[in-house]
Coordinates of C-alpha atoms and ligand atoms in Angstrom, one line a residue:
M92 CA 20.4 20.4 -110.8
R93 CA 21.7 17.0 -110.5
R94 CA 19.2 14.3 -109.9
L95 CA 19.8 11.0 -108.0
V96 CA 18.7 8.6 -110.8
T97 CA 18.5 5.2 -109.2
L98 CA 17.3 3.8 -105.9
S99 CA 20.4 1.4 -105.6
A100 CA 22.6 4.7 -105.9
L101 CA 20.7 6.2 -102.8
A102 CA 21.0 2.7 -100.9
A103 CA 24.8 2.5 -101.8
A104 CA 25.2 6.2 -100.4
A105 CA 23.5 5.2 -97.2
V106 CA 25.5 2.1 -96.7
S107 CA 29.0 4.2 -97.5
L108 CA 27.9 6.7 -95.0
G109 CA 26.9 4.0 -92.4
A110 CA 23.8 6.0 -91.6
Q111 CA 21.5 3.2 -91.1
K112 CA 21.9 -0.3 -89.8
V113 CA 18.5 -1.5 -91.1
A114 CA 17.9 -0.4 -94.6
P115 CA 14.8 2.1 -94.7
V116 CA 11.6 1.2 -96.4
N117 CA 11.0 3.9 -99.0
T118 CA 7.3 4.4 -99.2
G119 CA 7.2 6.2 -102.5
R120 CA 4.4 8.5 -101.3
A121 CA 6.1 11.7 -102.6
D122 CA 6.1 12.9 -106.2
R123 CA 9.1 15.2 -105.6
V124 CA 11.6 15.4 -102.8
F125 CA 14.4 18.0 -102.2
V126 CA 17.1 16.7 -100.2
N127 CA 20.4 18.1 -98.7
G128 CA 19.3 21.6 -98.5
R129 CA 19.4 24.4 -95.9
V130 CA 15.7 25.1 -95.6
W131 CA 14.2 28.0 -93.8
T132 CA 10.9 27.0 -92.9
G133 CA 9.6 30.2 -91.2
E134 CA 8.1 28.2 -88.3
P135 CA 8.8 29.6 -85.0
G136 CA 10.9 27.3 -82.9
K137 CA 11.5 25.1 -85.7
A138 CA 13.0 27.4 -88.3
L139 CA 15.5 24.9 -89.9
A140 CA 15.2 21.7 -91.9
E141 CA 17.3 20.1 -94.7
A142 CA 14.7 18.6 -96.9
L143 CA 11.1 18.9 -98.2
A144 CA 8.7 16.2 -99.9
V145 CA 6.1 17.3 -102.2
R146 CA 3.0 15.4 -103.0
G147 CA 0.6 16.9 -105.6
S148 CA 0.5 20.6 -104.9
T149 CA 1.2 20.4 -101.2
L150 CA 4.1 19.5 -98.6
L151 CA 4.0 16.0 -97.3
E152 CA 6.8 16.5 -95.0
V153 CA 9.7 18.9 -93.8
G154 CA 12.5 17.3 -92.1
T155 CA 15.8 15.9 -92.2
T156 CA 17.4 14.5 -95.6
S157 CA 17.2 11.0 -94.2
A158 CA 13.6 11.2 -93.1
I159 CA 12.6 12.8 -96.4
R160 CA 14.3 10.3 -98.6
R161 CA 12.1 7.4 -97.0
L162 CA 9.2 9.0 -98.8
A163 CA 10.7 8.7 -102.2
G164 CA 10.0 5.8 -104.4
K165 CA 10.7 4.5 -107.9
G166 CA 8.8 7.4 -109.6
T167 CA 10.0 10.1 -107.2
D168 CA 11.7 13.0 -108.7
V169 CA 14.6 13.5 -106.5
V170 CA 16.5 17.1 -106.4
D171 CA 19.7 17.2 -104.6
L172 CA 20.0 20.8 -103.5
R173 CA 23.6 20.4 -102.6
G174 CA 23.4 22.9 -99.6
R175 CA 21.5 25.7 -101.1
F176 CA 19.2 27.9 -99.3
V177 CA 15.2 27.2 -99.4
A178 CA 12.5 29.6 -98.2
P179 CA 8.9 29.8 -98.4
G180 CA 7.8 31.2 -101.8
F181 CA 8.2 35.0 -101.7
I182 CA 4.8 37.1 -101.4
D183 CA 4.9 40.7 -102.5
A184 CA 2.2 42.5 -100.5
H185 CA 2.0 45.6 -102.7
L186 CA 2.7 46.1 -106.3
H187 CA 1.2 46.9 -109.7
L188 CA 1.4 44.2 -112.3
V189 CA 0.1 46.2 -115.3
G190 CA 2.5 49.1 -114.7
G191 CA 5.2 46.5 -113.8
G192 CA 4.7 44.5 -117.0
L193 CA 4.6 47.9 -119.1
S194 CA 7.6 49.0 -117.4
L195 CA 9.5 46.1 -118.7
E196 CA 8.8 47.5 -122.3
E197 CA 8.7 51.4 -121.9
L198 CA 10.9 54.4 -121.7
R199 CA 12.4 54.1 -118.1
L200 CA 14.2 56.9 -116.4
D201 CA 15.1 55.1 -113.3
D202 CA 18.5 55.4 -112.2
A203 CA 19.1 58.4 -114.5
S204 CA 20.6 60.2 -111.6
D205 CA 21.3 63.7 -113.3
F206 CA 19.8 65.8 -116.1
A207 CA 22.4 64.8 -118.7
A208 CA 21.5 61.0 -118.1
V209 CA 17.7 61.9 -118.2
A210 CA 18.2 63.8 -121.5
A211 CA 20.1 61.1 -123.3
R212 CA 17.8 58.5 -122.3
I213 CA 14.6 60.5 -123.7
G214 CA 16.5 61.6 -126.8
A215 CA 17.6 58.0 -127.6
W216 CA 14.0 56.5 -127.0
A217 CA 12.3 59.3 -129.2
R218 CA 14.8 58.5 -132.1
A219 CA 14.3 54.8 -131.8
H220 CA 10.3 55.3 -131.8
P221 CA 9.6 57.7 -134.6
E222 CA 6.1 55.9 -135.1
E223 CA 4.8 56.8 -131.7
R224 CA 2.5 59.7 -131.6
W225 CA 3.5 60.5 -128.0
V226 CA 6.5 60.2 -126.0
T227 CA 5.6 58.7 -122.8
G228 CA 7.3 57.1 -119.9
E229 CA 8.2 57.2 -116.4
G230 CA 10.8 56.8 -113.4
W231 CA 12.5 60.2 -113.3
S232 CA 13.4 61.2 -109.8
Y233 CA 13.3 64.6 -108.4
A234 CA 17.0 65.0 -107.6
A235 CA 17.9 64.6 -111.3
F236 CA 16.7 68.4 -111.9
P237 CA 18.3 71.5 -110.2
G238 CA 15.9 72.7 -107.7
G239 CA 14.1 69.2 -107.6
L240 CA 11.6 69.7 -110.6
P241 CA 11.8 69.5 -114.3
S242 CA 10.5 72.1 -116.6
R243 CA 8.9 71.9 -120.0
V244 CA 11.6 74.0 -121.9
Q245 CA 14.1 71.1 -121.1
L246 CA 11.6 68.5 -122.5
D247 CA 11.0 70.8 -125.6
A248 CA 14.7 70.7 -126.5
L249 CA 14.5 67.0 -126.4
V250 CA 11.1 66.3 -128.1
P251 CA 10.2 69.2 -130.3
D252 CA 8.0 67.2 -132.9
R253 CA 5.3 65.8 -130.6
P254 CA 3.7 65.8 -127.3
A255 CA 5.6 64.3 -124.4
F256 CA 4.6 63.4 -120.9
L257 CA 6.8 61.6 -118.4
S258 CA 5.9 60.4 -114.9
S259 CA 7.8 60.7 -111.9
Y260 CA 9.3 57.4 -110.3
D261 CA 6.4 57.6 -107.5
G262 CA 3.7 58.5 -110.1
H263 CA 2.8 61.7 -108.2
T264 CA 4.3 64.2 -110.5
G265 CA 4.1 64.5 -114.4
W266 CA 6.4 66.5 -116.6
A267 CA 4.8 67.7 -119.9
N268 CA 6.4 69.5 -123.0
S269 CA 4.8 72.5 -124.4
A270 CA 3.0 70.5 -127.1
A271 CA 1.3 68.3 -124.7
L272 CA 0.3 71.5 -122.6
R273 CA -1.2 72.9 -125.6
L274 CA -3.3 69.9 -126.5
A275 CA -4.5 69.7 -122.8
E276 CA -5.3 73.4 -123.1
V277 CA -3.4 74.1 -120.0
R278 CA -2.6 77.8 -119.9
R279 CA -1.8 80.5 -117.5
A280 CA -5.5 81.4 -116.9
T281 CA -6.1 77.4 -116.3
K282 CA -7.3 76.9 -112.8
D283 CA -5.7 74.1 -110.6
P284 CA -8.1 71.0 -110.4
P285 CA -9.2 69.6 -107.0
G286 CA -6.5 67.8 -105.5
G287 CA -3.8 68.8 -108.0
E288 CA -1.6 71.6 -108.7
I289 CA -0.2 73.2 -111.9
V290 CA 3.0 74.6 -111.2
R291 CA 3.7 78.0 -112.5
D292 CA 6.8 80.2 -112.8
A293 CA 7.3 83.6 -111.4
A294 CA 5.5 85.2 -114.2
G295 CA 2.5 82.6 -113.8
E296 CA 3.2 80.5 -116.7
P297 CA 2.6 76.8 -116.4
T298 CA 6.2 75.2 -116.0
G299 CA 5.2 71.9 -117.4
V300 CA 4.9 70.1 -114.1
L301 CA 1.8 68.8 -112.9
K302 CA 1.2 67.5 -109.4
E303 CA -1.0 64.9 -108.3
N304 CA -4.5 64.9 -109.8
A305 CA -3.4 67.8 -112.4
Q306 CA -1.5 65.2 -114.0
Q307 CA -4.9 64.0 -115.6
L308 CA -5.1 67.0 -117.7
V309 CA -2.6 65.6 -120.0
E310 CA -2.9 61.7 -118.9
R311 CA -6.7 61.5 -120.2
L312 CA -5.3 62.4 -123.7
L313 CA -2.7 59.5 -124.2
P314 CA -3.4 56.8 -126.4
K315 CA -5.1 54.0 -124.5
K316 CA -3.4 50.7 -124.1
L317 CA -5.4 47.8 -125.9
P318 CA -6.7 44.9 -123.9
H319 CA -4.1 42.7 -125.7
E320 CA -1.4 45.2 -125.0
I321 CA -2.3 45.0 -121.4
E322 CA -2.5 41.1 -121.4
R323 CA 1.0 40.8 -123.0
A324 CA 2.4 43.2 -120.4
L325 CA 0.7 41.2 -117.7
R326 CA 2.2 37.7 -119.0
R327 CA 5.4 39.4 -119.0
A328 CA 5.1 40.7 -115.4
I329 CA 3.9 37.2 -114.2
A330 CA 7.0 35.5 -115.7
Q331 CA 9.4 38.1 -114.3
A332 CA 7.9 37.6 -110.8
A333 CA 8.4 34.1 -110.9
A334 CA 11.9 34.6 -112.0
W335 CA 12.4 37.1 -108.7
G336 CA 11.1 34.0 -106.5
L337 CA 7.8 35.5 -105.9
T338 CA 5.0 32.8 -105.8
G339 CA 2.4 35.3 -104.6
V340 CA 1.7 38.9 -105.1
Q341 CA -0.9 41.5 -104.0
Q342 CA -2.2 43.9 -106.6
A343 CA -2.8 47.2 -105.0
G344 CA -6.0 48.6 -107.0
I345 CA -7.5 46.9 -110.5
S346 CA -10.1 47.8 -112.7
E347 CA -12.5 45.3 -113.9
E348 CA -11.1 45.5 -117.2
E349 CA -7.7 44.8 -116.0
L350 CA -9.1 42.0 -113.8
E351 CA -10.4 40.3 -116.8
S352 CA -7.1 40.6 -118.9
L353 CA -5.3 39.5 -115.5
A354 CA -7.5 36.1 -115.6
R355 CA -6.7 35.4 -119.1
A356 CA -2.8 36.2 -118.5
L357 CA -2.8 33.8 -115.5
E358 CA -4.5 31.4 -117.7
A359 CA -1.9 31.4 -120.4
T360 CA 1.0 31.9 -117.9
P361 CA 0.1 30.0 -114.7
Q362 CA 3.2 30.8 -112.8
L363 CA 1.9 33.1 -109.9
R364 CA -0.9 33.5 -107.3
V365 CA -2.6 36.9 -107.1
Y366 CA -4.6 38.6 -104.4
A367 CA -6.4 41.7 -106.0
A368 CA -7.6 44.7 -104.5
L369 CA -10.4 46.7 -106.2
R370 CA -10.5 50.5 -106.1
M371 CA -12.2 51.8 -103.3
E372 CA -15.0 54.2 -104.1
R373 CA -15.9 57.4 -102.1
D374 CA -19.3 56.8 -100.3
P375 CA -20.0 53.5 -102.2
T376 CA -23.6 53.0 -103.2
P377 CA -25.5 49.9 -102.5
D378 CA -25.0 49.2 -106.6
V379 CA -21.3 49.9 -106.4
L380 CA -21.0 47.3 -103.3
A381 CA -23.1 44.8 -105.3
S382 CA -21.0 45.0 -108.5
Q383 CA -17.8 44.9 -106.5
D384 CA -19.2 42.0 -104.6
E385 CA -20.0 40.3 -107.7
L386 CA -16.2 40.5 -108.9
R387 CA -15.4 39.1 -105.4
R388 CA -17.3 36.0 -105.9
R389 CA -16.4 35.4 -109.5
F390 CA -12.7 35.7 -108.6
A391 CA -12.2 33.4 -105.9
T392 CA -9.6 30.8 -107.0
P393 CA -6.2 29.8 -105.5
R394 CA -4.6 31.5 -108.4
L395 CA -6.4 34.8 -108.4
R396 CA -8.7 36.1 -105.5
V397 CA -10.4 39.4 -105.1
G398 CA -10.6 40.3 -101.4
A399 CA -9.7 44.0 -100.8
V400 CA -10.4 47.5 -101.9
K401 CA -7.9 50.1 -101.9
G402 CA -8.0 53.8 -101.9
F403 CA -5.7 56.9 -101.7
L404 CA -5.8 59.0 -98.6
D405 CA -2.8 61.4 -99.5
G406 CA 0.1 62.0 -101.9
V407 CA 3.9 61.5 -101.3
V408 CA 6.9 63.3 -99.3
E409 CA 8.8 64.3 -102.5
A410 CA 6.0 66.2 -103.9
R411 CA 5.0 67.5 -100.3
S412 CA 1.6 66.2 -101.0
A413 CA 1.5 63.6 -98.1
A414 CA -0.8 64.7 -95.4
M415 CA 1.2 66.1 -92.3
F416 CA 0.4 67.5 -88.8
E417 CA 3.4 70.0 -89.1
P418 CA 4.5 72.1 -92.3
Y419 CA 7.0 70.5 -94.6
S420 CA 10.5 72.4 -94.7
G421 CA 9.6 74.7 -97.6
G422 CA 5.9 75.0 -96.3
G423 CA 2.6 73.3 -96.8
T424 CA 1.2 70.4 -95.0
G425 CA 0.1 68.2 -98.0
L426 CA -3.2 67.1 -99.6
E427 CA -5.9 64.9 -98.3
H428 CA -8.2 63.2 -100.7
F429 CA -11.1 62.6 -98.2
T430 CA -12.5 64.5 -95.4
R431 CA -12.5 62.5 -92.2
E432 CA -16.2 62.2 -92.3
E433 CA -16.1 60.8 -95.8
L434 CA -13.4 58.5 -95.1
D435 CA -15.2 57.1 -91.8
R436 CA -18.3 56.5 -93.8
S437 CA -16.7 54.9 -96.9
V438 CA -14.4 52.7 -94.6
A439 CA -17.4 51.6 -92.5
A440 CA -19.4 50.7 -95.5
Y441 CA -16.5 48.6 -97.0
D442 CA -15.9 47.0 -93.4
K443 CA -19.6 46.1 -93.1
A444 CA -19.7 44.5 -96.4
G445 CA -16.9 42.0 -95.3
W446 CA -14.1 43.9 -97.3
Q447 CA -10.5 44.4 -96.3
V448 CA -9.5 48.0 -96.8
M449 CA -6.2 49.1 -97.9
L450 CA -5.4 52.8 -97.6
H451 CA -2.4 54.5 -99.0
A452 CA -1.4 56.8 -96.0
I453 CA 2.0 58.2 -96.1
G454 CA 2.1 61.6 -93.9
D455 CA 1.5 61.4 -90.1
R456 CA -1.9 63.0 -90.5
A457 CA -3.0 60.4 -93.0
V458 CA -1.8 57.4 -91.0
E459 CA -3.8 58.8 -87.9
M460 CA -6.9 59.4 -90.0
A461 CA -6.7 55.7 -91.6
L462 CA -6.3 54.1 -87.9
T463 CA -9.0 56.2 -86.7
A464 CA -11.4 55.3 -89.3
F465 CA -10.5 51.6 -88.9
E466 CA -11.1 51.6 -85.4
R467 CA -14.3 53.6 -85.8
A468 CA -15.6 51.2 -88.5
A469 CA -14.9 48.0 -86.3
R470 CA -16.8 49.7 -83.2
A471 CA -19.9 50.8 -85.5
N472 CA -20.2 47.5 -87.2
G473 CA -19.2 45.2 -84.4
T474 CA -16.7 43.6 -86.7
S475 CA -13.2 42.1 -86.1
G476 CA -10.3 40.4 -87.9
R477 CA -10.9 42.2 -91.2
R478 CA -6.9 43.0 -91.2
H479 CA -7.5 46.5 -92.7
R480 CA -4.0 47.9 -94.0
V481 CA -1.9 51.0 -94.0
E482 CA -0.1 51.0 -97.3
H483 CA 3.3 52.6 -97.0
L484 CA 2.9 54.1 -93.7
E485 CA 6.1 56.3 -94.3
V486 CA 6.0 58.8 -91.3
P487 CA 3.7 57.7 -88.7
R488 CA 3.8 59.5 -85.3
T489 CA 5.5 57.1 -82.7
A490 CA 2.5 57.4 -80.8
D491 CA 0.4 55.7 -83.4
L492 CA 2.6 52.7 -83.7
P493 CA 1.0 50.4 -80.9
R494 CA -2.4 50.9 -82.5
F495 CA -1.3 48.6 -85.3
K496 CA -1.3 45.8 -82.9
A497 CA -4.1 46.9 -80.9
L498 CA -6.5 47.2 -83.9
G499 CA -5.1 44.3 -85.8
V500 CA -4.2 46.6 -88.5
I501 CA -1.3 45.5 -91.1
A502 CA 1.3 47.8 -91.6
S503 CA 2.2 47.1 -95.4
T504 CA 5.6 48.9 -96.0
Q505 CA 7.9 48.6 -98.9
A506 CA 11.4 47.2 -98.3
M507 CA 13.1 49.4 -100.9
F508 CA 11.6 52.7 -99.9
P509 CA 14.5 53.8 -97.6
Y510 CA 17.1 53.1 -100.5
P511 CA 19.2 55.9 -99.8
N512 CA 20.0 57.3 -103.2
A513 CA 20.4 60.8 -104.1
N514 CA 16.5 61.3 -104.4
H515 CA 16.1 60.0 -101.0
L516 CA 18.8 62.0 -99.3
D517 CA 18.6 65.2 -101.2
V518 CA 14.8 65.5 -101.7
Y519 CA 12.9 63.2 -99.5
V520 CA 15.1 63.6 -96.0
P521 CA 15.2 67.5 -96.4
A522 CA 11.4 67.9 -97.1
L523 CA 10.5 66.2 -93.8
G524 CA 13.6 67.7 -91.7
P525 CA 15.6 65.7 -89.2
E526 CA 13.0 65.1 -86.6
R527 CA 10.5 63.5 -88.9
A528 CA 13.3 61.7 -91.1
R529 CA 14.2 59.9 -87.9
R530 CA 10.8 58.2 -87.6
A531 CA 10.4 57.7 -91.4
L532 CA 10.3 54.4 -92.8
A533 CA 11.2 52.8 -89.3
F534 CA 10.9 49.2 -90.1
K535 CA 12.3 48.3 -86.7
A536 CA 10.1 50.5 -84.9
V537 CA 7.1 48.9 -86.6
D538 CA 8.3 45.4 -85.6
D539 CA 9.2 46.5 -81.9
A540 CA 5.5 47.8 -81.6
G541 CA 4.2 44.3 -82.2
A542 CA 2.7 45.0 -85.8
V543 CA 2.6 42.4 -88.6
Q544 CA 4.6 44.0 -91.2
A545 CA 4.1 42.7 -94.7
F546 CA 6.8 43.9 -97.2
G547 CA 5.9 44.8 -100.9
S548 CA 7.9 46.8 -103.7
D549 CA 5.2 48.9 -105.0
W550 CA 6.8 47.8 -108.3
P551 CA 7.4 49.6 -110.8
V552 CA 8.1 52.3 -108.3
F553 CA 10.9 50.1 -107.1
T554 CA 12.0 46.5 -108.6
A555 CA 10.1 43.6 -107.1
E556 CA 13.3 41.5 -106.9
V557 CA 12.8 40.3 -103.5
V558 CA 16.6 39.8 -102.7
R559 CA 17.3 43.4 -103.4
G560 CA 14.4 44.3 -101.0
I561 CA 15.7 42.1 -98.1
A562 CA 19.2 43.7 -98.8
T563 CA 17.9 47.2 -98.4
A564 CA 15.9 46.5 -95.4
V565 CA 19.1 44.9 -93.9
T566 CA 21.7 47.4 -94.8
R567 CA 19.9 50.5 -95.4
T568 CA 22.6 51.3 -97.8
T569 CA 22.7 51.7 -101.8
F570 CA 23.9 48.5 -103.7
E571 CA 27.2 50.6 -103.6
G572 CA 27.3 50.6 -100.0
T573 CA 26.6 54.4 -99.2
P574 CA 26.1 55.8 -96.9
A575 CA 28.5 53.7 -94.8
G576 CA 26.7 52.0 -91.9
G577 CA 23.3 52.6 -93.6
W578 CA 20.6 55.6 -93.5
E579 CA 19.2 55.7 -89.9
P580 CA 20.9 52.4 -89.1
L581 CA 18.8 51.8 -85.9
Q582 CA 16.1 50.9 -88.3
R583 CA 18.1 48.0 -90.1
L584 CA 16.3 44.5 -89.7
S585 CA 17.8 41.0 -89.3
A586 CA 17.5 39.2 -92.8
E587 CA 15.4 36.6 -90.8
A588 CA 12.8 39.6 -89.9
A589 CA 12.9 40.7 -93.7
L590 CA 12.3 37.2 -94.9
R591 CA 9.3 36.7 -92.5
H592 CA 7.8 40.1 -93.9
F593 CA 8.2 38.7 -97.5
T594 CA 6.6 35.3 -96.5
R595 CA 4.6 34.6 -93.6
D596 CA 3.6 38.1 -92.7
A597 CA 2.6 38.8 -96.3
A598 CA 0.6 35.9 -96.3
Y599 CA -1.1 36.9 -93.1
A600 CA -1.9 40.4 -95.0
E601 CA -4.1 38.5 -97.6
H602 CA -5.6 36.1 -95.1
A603 CA -3.8 33.2 -96.6
E604 CA -1.4 32.2 -93.6
Q605 CA -3.1 28.8 -93.0
E606 CA -2.2 27.9 -96.6
R607 CA 1.0 29.7 -97.4
G608 CA 4.1 31.6 -96.0
L609 CA 5.5 28.7 -94.0
L610 CA 7.1 25.4 -95.0
K611 CA 5.3 22.8 -92.9
E612 CA 3.3 19.5 -93.7
G613 CA 0.0 20.2 -95.3
R614 CA 0.8 23.5 -96.4
V615 CA 0.9 24.5 -100.3
A616 CA 4.2 23.7 -101.8
D617 CA 5.3 27.2 -102.7
F618 CA 8.9 27.9 -102.1
V619 CA 12.3 29.2 -103.4
V620 CA 15.9 27.8 -103.9
L621 CA 18.6 30.6 -103.7
S622 CA 22.1 30.6 -104.6
Q623 CA 23.3 31.7 -101.2
D624 CA 22.1 31.4 -97.7
L625 CA 20.6 34.7 -96.5
L626 CA 20.9 34.0 -92.9
A627 CA 24.8 33.5 -93.0
L628 CA 25.8 36.1 -95.5
P629 CA 27.4 39.1 -94.6
P630 CA 24.7 41.7 -95.1
E631 CA 26.5 43.6 -98.0
R632 CA 26.5 40.4 -100.2
I633 CA 22.8 39.6 -100.0
K634 CA 22.1 41.8 -103.1
D635 CA 24.1 39.3 -105.3
T636 CA 21.8 36.3 -104.4
K637 CA 20.3 34.7 -107.3
V638 CA 17.1 32.8 -107.7
L639 CA 17.8 29.3 -108.9
L640 CA 14.2 27.5 -108.7
T641 CA 10.8 28.7 -107.9
V642 CA 8.2 26.2 -107.2
L643 CA 4.5 27.0 -107.1
G644 CA 1.9 24.3 -106.0
G645 CA 4.7 21.5 -106.4
Q646 CA 5.5 22.6 -110.0
D647 CA 8.5 24.7 -111.4
S648 CA 7.4 28.2 -112.2
F649 CA 11.0 29.3 -112.8
R650 CA 14.2 27.4 -113.3
A651 CA 17.4 29.2 -113.7
P652 CA 19.6 28.4 -116.8
G653 CA 22.2 25.6 -115.6
F654 CA 20.4 24.6 -112.3
Ligands
ZN143 ZN1 1.2 51.4 -105.1

């Protein structure tokens, strides 16, 4: 980015434009000014501005270029944005930094859309890593396999010499080869564990597919990542997040050990703010609550803050494990991980102790249970304003949508979940059937019901590249433009609504809207400069937008080469 070097150059420009009769006095109060931009502030009624002034880590003023220039002085860094688009720093309301960081270095099967592609990637990775005792990886989609599920026989042919275990893109289904099943002692006679299923063939033999909790039969044997490997993955994840324009993220579930690694990683790579959710325990004892509270008190800085707990109420649609009122096409109504009584008790205990509770709830029955648990907790404890959250919220009953606003519950949805690839159209939609598919991932209906909708990615389930999330929410097509007009096009959002969900609404979802999510005097100077104006572009071109600069607390956390 070109900088204006001298004040005389500025004055000359002002004179030549005839902008001012009386030369303005420059106060020099700003450390940095960013001028000549197209600034989307996110503020209702005052959404557009041209320039920003930063002092220390906060915004001194947002306004016109001429007004902001008056805040510059001799030592002020002046950045000419040359018409570029500026937005509040992006905030991802639901992701997994450890998994995301590891995904940047592991065997990934994303975008391998048929079995030939899956096989080629596994074979190449296994050949390139003969030293690894296991072949592990993730990201396969159900649609890549005839019938929607893989088999151990296929994997035996690709990895005959050692155990292999590969997770589906949503993390709810595992694929083991015969060596891995042998080590895990999964046989014909092995019983399904609670909350899980060992898929079997017509003869009763395990096929290699392990659903939900059954994955742990193999996962517990995997070589554990060492703390320094976790920390390295986290540093990579943080730098990548900054390059995607993120200034804040909300970590959906973290262990104490990972939290320590995250604190160290953020010290080494101070490029992101993280709001973290601990794991929600079933019927937490006073001891559990005390130790979680201790972590909440220890991690309470602007860079790393613990404020929520996250629990899983059900599974996913593709594996037919999300809890539904009515059976899936093909049968079954899914698995609940809590009884209603257990859930009500656990949520009430956390609500009483001042926690925000995040519940993964995808099926309509799970969403109803979550809302009811939040409602009962507030009533029993006499609490309000906890901003409890339903995570994913994929297939709610239409009648439950107004309850979000009424109860002050956050709708935490993921902008790329309606991405209509083969997996979505050939596995997800048919499992639901047409009536439920119409109310699935219905972002517009959630907005119209008056809920605060916070967007996230669920990285590494989908990329956390925010412009791709916005593109998907606006078009509801793939990046190749299919299906024409978008999947369930009535649920498309405007670019401005999608931006709001990734900024102000996501800040609200972590109780941070007084500091962040808007560009306004006195707020933290977290913002992003993009190559194109998201609000003026044809929707199909949003996906090509590049992040040029990410500013966190007034400092650059990412700068694109050449900017
Ligand atoms: Zn998640």
